[in-house]
Amino acid sequence: MAAIPTQRENEAHAERAQGHATLPGSPFSPGSARALVRAWLAEGPQVPARLVDDATAVVSELVTNAVVHAGTDVEVDWRLETAGSFVVEVSDRHPARAPRDPAPGEAPYETPDHGRGLRLVATLAESWGVTYRAGGKTVWARLPPGGTADPDPDGPGPEHTLETAEALAPQPQRPGADRDWLGRGALSFLAEASDLLAGQLDENLVAALTGQLLVPRLADWCAMWLEDEATARGADAGAPARVWHVSEDRVEELGRALEKDPPRPRDGLRSGPVPHPWPGDALGPQGADGTALAYRLIAGGRPLGTLVVGRCGPAGFPDEITGLVEDLGRRVALAIGAARQYARQATISAVLQRGLLPGAVAEIPGVSSALVYEPRDQGGPSGDFYDLFPAGDGRWCFAVGDVQGKGPEAAVVIGLARPWLRLLAREGYRVADVLDRLNQLLLDDATEAADAAARALVAGRPLLPGDGPQTRFLSLLYGELAPREGGGVRCTLASAGHPLPLVLGPDGDVRTAARPQTLLGVVEDETYTSETIELRPGDSLLCVTDGVTERRSGSRQFDDGDGLARALSGCAGLSAELIAERIRRLVHEFGGDRPEDDLALLVLQAE
């Protein structure tokens, strides 16, 4: 007798049998939707591999349609029904734009702005449709339990690959090859091309991949013009073309001919295709006749460039091929938009990061220094920072800090802390006084943010991301160096919630150089104290962030059992640069994977 499921088991099954995601109307969303659905299907009971492939392809297409034609946030809901069917619903907030295929008899060169992308959905789904609601619409599709049947038993299996689609690509010399291939491999080609393009973050690489996908599979040659967003320079303003041809000997001459007569897009945001003049003189006797079509590359309501494809001979492009190229062009435009968005964010982050760190560390008489700084996320501001600067009156100050959190919030704290450290030090404040005032500064800033958020709530204004009270904790190792005329350095330092510094003697002896104190930005009216040590010639002071001490290898950390002190003791007799490099190497080798946290270390060696 079969066991009756308990209420908890039924609830768990109901929770597992459906998924939901809210995605922005951005070029990254189709790729995110594919990854979410594929991972969700992999977590539950085993489903046919073909259903997984079909589900990710359909979700990708529906989200792509919503991003391109609606431009609003996208709600994605999916579920597995009891019978094994997969259902997906994609909702946007732009009810006026219907995502439909062209009507029968519609001219192929007058494609409306709603596109042709749902051909793939109609092919894979057993049923699909559009539901209109006030202020939005939902496009839904239901896939059969086993996925679509393979139309060719000898064709591609459940593991669709781009190589399979390439093998099925039509040969221009074979009559009827286009329609034969479109019935067998085009859907696989589009799905795999989507994944290939979505993973690229360089627009030049996107352009190169586009040429390889199109030539010679769908066209004898193609060219792409990318518009310059900064200067609004388009193809008709002399922007250089990227050109591909089945014969590399023709690329240079074809490029010169196309640049003399670049596409001149019509007003509006129609993606095409539209006829383009045939550059016959550049293609030799066999290319005297042919057809060229221009497609506008549009993403997020902005034109990004123009794609031109050409086929030699009198036959021209069948409607099926023009629609397939347009589908591919939409994906190319999304990939270019994503690459440009990533490039903009990377540039902003790099500029911000440069502003948060010193341009160069100071050179101190009688002291050699070495620095290692490795942010975990190369695309955003790090939570670690450092500084080494002259403070006047024969004093130099150093700091190694770590902010709770990453990204913009960390940048805010570093932007407060580092300038104030320099200002207070140059005003003559000693180490403990600097920490007292910096602690109060962080607490005052957090209080002001909380007050502003409260006023906004009272006034009925919505809070923006980052508004409201923020926990801005800062661990900091801060010190002051005063070189002595006879050699050696007097060092006054304090640690506020930071890994304690270590001193390495010439004989390999290692000792701790400070005592632990409270994080900055936590306790009101906290009083900090400092300690003074003498660095004799040959002594080295090592300052690190928790990216070093808490580097993990399974359940162990690098500093377990005084691991950092043991590693440092093995550096006796080395220069500051070699000590820093050896500790960095040991930290990396301790864990098998890339470090999961920012890493910073500073070595100061008395000469």
mmCIF file of C-alpha atoms in Angstrom, residues 334-567:
data_model
loop_
_atom_site.group_PDB
_atom_site.id
_atom_site.type_symbol
_atom_site.label_atom_id
_atom_site.label_comp_id
_atom_site.label_asym_id
_atom_site.label_seq_id
_atom_site.Cartn_x
_atom_site.Cartn_y
_atom_site.Cartn_z
ATOM 1 C CA LEU A 334 21.213 42.643 -26.550
ATOM 2 C CA ALA A 335 24.753 41.265 -26.243
ATOM 3 C CA ILE A 336 26.271 44.553 -27.441
ATOM 4 C CA GLY A 337 24.081 46.490 -25.013
ATOM 5 C CA ALA A 338 25.157 44.212 -22.163
ATOM 6 C CA ALA A 339 28.828 44.556 -23.108
ATOM 7 C CA ARG A 340 28.563 48.352 -23.193
ATOM 8 C CA GLN A 341 26.737 48.432 -19.874
ATOM 9 C CA TYR A 342 29.440 46.256 -18.333
ATOM 10 C CA ALA A 343 32.153 48.492 -19.820
ATOM 11 C CA ARG A 344 30.483 51.602 -18.388
ATOM 12 C CA GLN A 345 30.190 50.015 -14.946
ATOM 13 C CA ALA A 346 33.787 48.795 -15.063
ATOM 14 C CA THR A 347 35.004 52.284 -15.998
ATOM 15 C CA ILE A 348 33.017 53.926 -13.207
ATOM 16 C CA SER A 349 34.276 51.364 -10.705
ATOM 17 C CA ALA A 350 37.890 51.814 -11.825
ATOM 18 C CA VAL A 351 37.650 55.605 -11.525
ATOM 19 C CA LEU A 352 35.991 55.290 -8.119
ATOM 20 C CA GLN A 353 38.594 52.780 -6.946
ATOM 21 C CA ARG A 354 41.435 55.073 -8.005
ATOM 22 C CA GLY A 355 39.867 57.866 -6.002
ATOM 23 C CA LEU A 356 39.616 55.710 -2.881
ATOM 24 C CA LEU A 357 43.272 54.630 -2.865
ATOM 25 C CA PRO A 358 46.474 56.677 -2.886
ATOM 26 C CA GLY A 359 48.097 57.273 -6.249
ATOM 27 C CA ALA A 360 51.450 56.171 -4.762
ATOM 28 C CA VAL A 361 52.723 55.215 -1.320
ATOM 29 C CA ALA A 362 55.226 57.549 0.316
ATOM 30 C CA GLU A 363 58.920 56.750 0.501
ATOM 31 C CA ILE A 364 60.152 56.902 4.114
ATOM 32 C CA PRO A 365 63.827 57.584 4.949
ATOM 33 C CA GLY A 366 65.315 54.530 6.616
ATOM 34 C CA VAL A 367 62.271 52.340 5.896
ATOM 35 C CA SER A 368 61.561 50.043 2.942
ATOM 36 C CA SER A 369 57.946 49.151 2.232
ATOM 37 C CA ALA A 370 56.046 46.617 0.129
ATOM 38 C CA LEU A 371 52.345 46.369 -0.588
ATOM 39 C CA VAL A 372 50.033 43.651 -1.903
ATOM 40 C CA TYR A 373 46.486 44.696 -2.790
ATOM 41 C CA GLU A 374 44.091 42.233 -4.480
ATOM 42 C CA PRO A 375 40.377 43.121 -4.514
ATOM 43 C CA ARG A 376 38.115 40.082 -4.825
ATOM 44 C CA ASP A 377 35.786 41.772 -7.309
ATOM 45 C CA GLN A 378 37.753 43.414 -10.103
ATOM 46 C CA GLY A 379 34.575 45.110 -11.337
ATOM 47 C CA GLY A 380 33.679 47.078 -8.193
ATOM 48 C CA PRO A 381 35.107 48.987 -5.235
ATOM 49 C CA SER A 382 36.856 46.846 -2.645
ATOM 50 C CA GLY A 383 36.129 46.896 1.071
ATOM 51 C CA ASP A 384 39.872 46.948 1.888
ATOM 52 C CA PHE A 385 42.032 50.050 1.702
ATOM 53 C CA TYR A 386 45.508 51.220 2.628
ATOM 54 C CA ASP A 387 47.492 54.440 2.895
ATOM 55 C CA LEU A 388 51.062 55.550 3.622
ATOM 56 C CA PHE A 389 51.686 59.304 3.677
ATOM 57 C CA PRO A 390 53.879 62.038 5.228
ATOM 58 C CA ALA A 391 52.280 63.881 8.172
ATOM 59 C CA GLY A 392 54.898 66.576 8.732
ATOM 60 C CA ASP A 393 57.440 67.149 11.560
ATOM 61 C CA GLY A 394 59.424 64.069 10.535
ATOM 62 C CA ARG A 395 56.399 61.774 10.857
ATOM 63 C CA TRP A 396 54.858 59.330 8.397
ATOM 64 C CA CYS A 397 51.505 57.609 8.931
ATOM 65 C CA PHE A 398 50.157 54.321 7.626
ATOM 66 C CA ALA A 399 46.730 52.680 7.632
ATOM 67 C CA VAL A 400 45.288 49.322 6.605
ATOM 68 C CA GLY A 401 41.509 49.073 6.888
ATOM 69 C CA ASP A 402 38.571 46.838 6.076
ATOM 70 C CA VAL A 403 34.992 48.072 5.734
ATOM 71 C CA GLN A 404 32.013 45.852 6.454
ATOM 72 C CA GLY A 405 30.411 45.108 3.088
ATOM 73 C CA LYS A 406 31.442 45.762 -0.499
ATOM 74 C CA GLY A 407 30.599 48.012 -3.402
ATOM 75 C CA PRO A 408 29.080 51.495 -3.025
ATOM 76 C CA GLU A 409 28.480 51.213 0.736
ATOM 77 C CA ALA A 410 32.130 50.329 1.318
ATOM 78 C CA ALA A 411 33.159 53.181 -0.955
ATOM 79 C CA VAL A 412 31.143 55.627 1.163
ATOM 80 C CA VAL A 413 32.986 54.620 4.345
ATOM 81 C CA ILE A 414 36.417 54.643 2.700
ATOM 82 C CA GLY A 415 35.589 58.016 1.164
ATOM 83 C CA LEU A 416 34.968 59.331 4.683
ATOM 84 C CA ALA A 417 37.801 57.582 6.502
ATOM 85 C CA ARG A 418 40.880 58.041 4.329
ATOM 86 C CA PRO A 419 40.680 61.839 3.829
ATOM 87 C CA TRP A 420 39.927 62.342 7.533
ATOM 88 C CA LEU A 421 42.874 60.188 8.528
ATOM 89 C CA ARG A 422 45.193 62.393 6.489
ATOM 90 C CA LEU A 423 43.611 65.626 7.682
ATOM 91 C CA LEU A 424 43.746 64.707 11.374
ATOM 92 C CA ALA A 425 47.295 63.386 11.128
ATOM 93 C CA ARG A 426 48.543 66.531 9.405
ATOM 94 C CA GLU A 427 46.786 68.674 11.993
ATOM 95 C CA GLY A 428 49.010 67.034 14.600
ATOM 96 C CA TYR A 429 46.539 64.647 16.234
ATOM 97 C CA ARG A 430 48.193 61.566 17.677
ATOM 98 C CA VAL A 431 47.215 57.979 16.893
ATOM 99 C CA ALA A 432 44.642 57.405 19.669
ATOM 100 C CA ASP A 433 43.023 60.820 19.119
ATOM 101 C CA VAL A 434 42.666 60.123 15.382
ATOM 102 C CA LEU A 435 40.766 56.889 16.111
ATOM 103 C CA ASP A 436 38.528 58.641 18.677
ATOM 104 C CA ARG A 437 37.487 61.285 16.164
ATOM 105 C CA LEU A 438 37.086 58.890 13.260
ATOM 106 C CA ASN A 439 34.845 56.668 15.409
ATOM 107 C CA GLN A 440 32.620 59.637 16.223
ATOM 108 C CA LEU A 441 32.548 60.718 12.575
ATOM 109 C CA LEU A 442 31.218 57.321 11.449
ATOM 110 C CA LEU A 443 28.582 57.306 14.205
ATOM 111 C CA ASP A 444 27.444 60.849 13.329
ATOM 112 C CA ASP A 445 27.193 59.961 9.639
ATOM 113 C CA ALA A 446 25.070 56.873 10.398
ATOM 114 C CA THR A 447 22.781 58.951 12.637
ATOM 115 C CA GLU A 448 22.288 61.586 9.925
ATOM 116 C CA ALA A 449 21.381 58.871 7.399
ATOM 117 C CA ALA A 450 18.827 57.391 9.799
ATOM 118 C CA ASP A 451 17.294 60.843 10.480
ATOM 119 C CA ALA A 452 17.009 61.551 6.752
ATOM 120 C CA ALA A 453 15.277 58.209 6.186
ATOM 121 C CA ALA A 454 12.826 58.898 9.014
ATOM 122 C CA ARG A 455 11.940 62.306 7.550
ATOM 123 C CA ALA A 456 11.378 60.725 4.143
ATOM 124 C CA LEU A 457 8.997 58.146 5.626
ATOM 125 C CA VAL A 458 7.064 60.809 7.504
ATOM 126 C CA ALA A 459 6.751 62.843 4.310
ATOM 127 C CA GLY A 460 5.546 59.769 2.415
ATOM 128 C CA ARG A 461 8.519 59.703 0.038
ATOM 129 C CA PRO A 462 9.743 56.261 -1.052
ATOM 130 C CA LEU A 463 13.194 55.234 0.138
ATOM 131 C CA LEU A 464 15.786 54.677 -2.555
ATOM 132 C CA PRO A 465 18.275 51.780 -2.377
ATOM 133 C CA GLY A 466 20.955 52.695 0.139
ATOM 134 C CA ASP A 467 18.709 55.121 2.039
ATOM 135 C CA GLY A 468 18.065 54.579 5.707
ATOM 136 C CA PRO A 469 20.312 53.619 8.591
ATOM 137 C CA GLN A 470 23.443 51.804 7.483
ATOM 138 C CA THR A 471 25.812 49.811 9.679
ATOM 139 C CA ARG A 472 29.133 51.382 8.744
ATOM 140 C CA PHE A 473 31.679 49.437 10.741
ATOM 141 C CA LEU A 474 35.376 49.843 10.029
ATOM 142 C CA SER A 475 38.272 47.747 11.244
ATOM 143 C CA LEU A 476 41.471 49.765 11.115
ATOM 144 C CA LEU A 477 45.140 49.393 11.885
ATOM 145 C CA TYR A 478 46.624 52.881 12.072
ATOM 146 C CA GLY A 479 50.116 53.949 13.017
ATOM 147 C CA GLU A 480 52.737 56.680 13.016
ATOM 148 C CA LEU A 481 56.426 56.222 12.100
ATOM 149 C CA ALA A 482 59.320 58.423 13.234
ATOM 150 C CA PRO A 483 62.710 57.319 11.827
ATOM 151 C CA ARG A 484 65.682 57.781 14.185
ATOM 152 C CA GLU A 485 68.950 59.325 13.062
ATOM 153 C CA GLY A 486 71.036 56.425 14.310
ATOM 154 C CA GLY A 487 68.878 53.809 12.595
ATOM 155 C CA GLY A 488 65.626 52.139 13.468
ATOM 156 C CA VAL A 489 62.112 53.567 13.690
ATOM 157 C CA ARG A 490 59.795 54.515 16.541
ATOM 158 C CA CYS A 491 56.311 53.187 15.705
ATOM 159 C CA THR A 492 53.135 54.213 17.545
ATOM 160 C CA LEU A 493 50.091 52.226 16.475
ATOM 161 C CA ALA A 494 46.606 51.039 17.426
ATOM 162 C CA SER A 495 44.259 48.329 16.165
ATOM 163 C CA ALA A 496 40.487 48.893 16.126
ATOM 164 C CA GLY A 497 38.863 45.506 15.515
ATOM 165 C CA HIS A 498 41.595 44.620 13.008
ATOM 166 C CA PRO A 499 43.948 41.625 12.737
ATOM 167 C CA LEU A 500 46.878 42.460 14.984
ATOM 168 C CA PRO A 501 50.197 43.436 13.363
ATOM 169 C CA LEU A 502 53.227 41.215 13.715
ATOM 170 C CA VAL A 503 56.903 42.139 14.063
ATOM 171 C CA LEU A 504 59.550 39.832 12.552
ATOM 172 C CA GLY A 505 63.070 40.074 13.941
ATOM 173 C CA PRO A 506 66.242 39.242 11.981
ATOM 174 C CA ASP A 507 66.543 35.970 13.911
ATOM 175 C CA GLY A 508 63.046 34.780 12.901
ATOM 176 C CA ASP A 509 61.376 35.697 16.193
ATOM 177 C CA VAL A 510 57.765 36.926 15.745
ATOM 178 C CA ARG A 511 55.798 38.974 18.258
ATOM 179 C CA THR A 512 52.454 40.815 18.334
ATOM 180 C CA ALA A 513 52.729 44.607 18.193
ATOM 181 C CA ALA A 514 49.360 45.849 19.512
ATOM 182 C CA ARG A 515 46.314 44.822 21.534
ATOM 183 C CA PRO A 516 42.750 44.344 20.267
ATOM 184 C CA GLN A 517 40.190 47.153 20.576
ATOM 185 C CA THR A 518 36.610 47.804 19.406
ATOM 186 C CA LEU A 519 35.627 48.325 15.764
ATOM 187 C CA LEU A 520 35.154 51.919 14.659
ATOM 188 C CA GLY A 521 31.555 53.061 14.250
ATOM 189 C CA VAL A 522 30.101 50.760 16.930
ATOM 190 C CA VAL A 523 30.343 52.300 20.428
ATOM 191 C CA GLU A 524 29.568 55.935 21.231
ATOM 192 C CA ASP A 525 32.315 57.828 23.116
ATOM 193 C CA GLU A 526 34.747 54.928 22.896
ATOM 194 C CA THR A 527 38.257 55.872 24.043
ATOM 195 C CA TYR A 528 41.098 54.297 22.087
ATOM 196 C CA THR A 529 44.675 53.829 23.224
ATOM 197 C CA SER A 530 47.931 53.376 21.327
ATOM 198 C CA GLU A 531 51.211 51.568 21.940
ATOM 199 C CA THR A 532 54.760 52.484 20.947
ATOM 200 C CA ILE A 533 57.361 49.980 19.821
ATOM 201 C CA GLU A 534 60.895 50.256 18.472
ATOM 202 C CA LEU A 535 61.661 48.738 15.093
ATOM 203 C CA ARG A 536 65.389 48.031 15.117
ATOM 204 C CA PRO A 537 67.337 47.735 11.861
ATOM 205 C CA GLY A 538 66.224 44.510 10.171
ATOM 206 C CA ASP A 539 62.871 44.358 11.985
ATOM 207 C CA SER A 540 59.796 44.013 9.736
ATOM 208 C CA LEU A 541 56.235 45.036 10.591
ATOM 209 C CA LEU A 542 53.495 43.030 8.822
ATOM 210 C CA CYS A 543 49.974 44.496 8.594
ATOM 211 C CA VAL A 544 47.181 42.471 6.929
ATOM 212 C CA THR A 545 43.411 42.422 6.463
ATOM 213 C CA ASP A 546 41.190 39.447 7.284
ATOM 214 C CA GLY A 547 41.427 38.325 3.672
ATOM 215 C CA VAL A 548 44.791 36.923 4.792
ATOM 216 C CA THR A 549 43.993 35.609 8.268
ATOM 217 C CA GLU A 550 40.585 34.150 7.337
ATOM 218 C CA ARG A 551 41.591 32.560 4.027
ATOM 219 C CA ARG A 552 39.809 29.202 4.079
ATOM 220 C CA SER A 553 40.730 25.667 3.096
ATOM 221 C CA GLY A 554 37.718 23.539 3.957
ATOM 222 C CA SER A 555 36.959 24.168 7.630
ATOM 223 C CA ARG A 556 40.439 25.563 8.396
ATOM 224 C CA GLN A 557 41.596 29.185 8.233
ATOM 225 C CA PHE A 558 45.079 30.404 7.366
ATOM 226 C CA ASP A 559 45.696 31.887 10.818
ATOM 227 C CA ASP A 560 44.464 28.859 12.784
ATOM 228 C CA GLY A 561 47.132 27.871 15.312
ATOM 229 C CA ASP A 562 49.047 31.132 14.681
ATOM 230 C CA GLY A 563 49.475 30.175 11.034
ATOM 231 C CA LEU A 564 50.332 33.717 9.953
ATOM 232 C CA ALA A 565 53.068 34.004 12.605
ATOM 233 C CA ARG A 566 54.562 30.679 11.493
ATOM 234 C CA ALA A 567 54.529 31.785 7.867
#
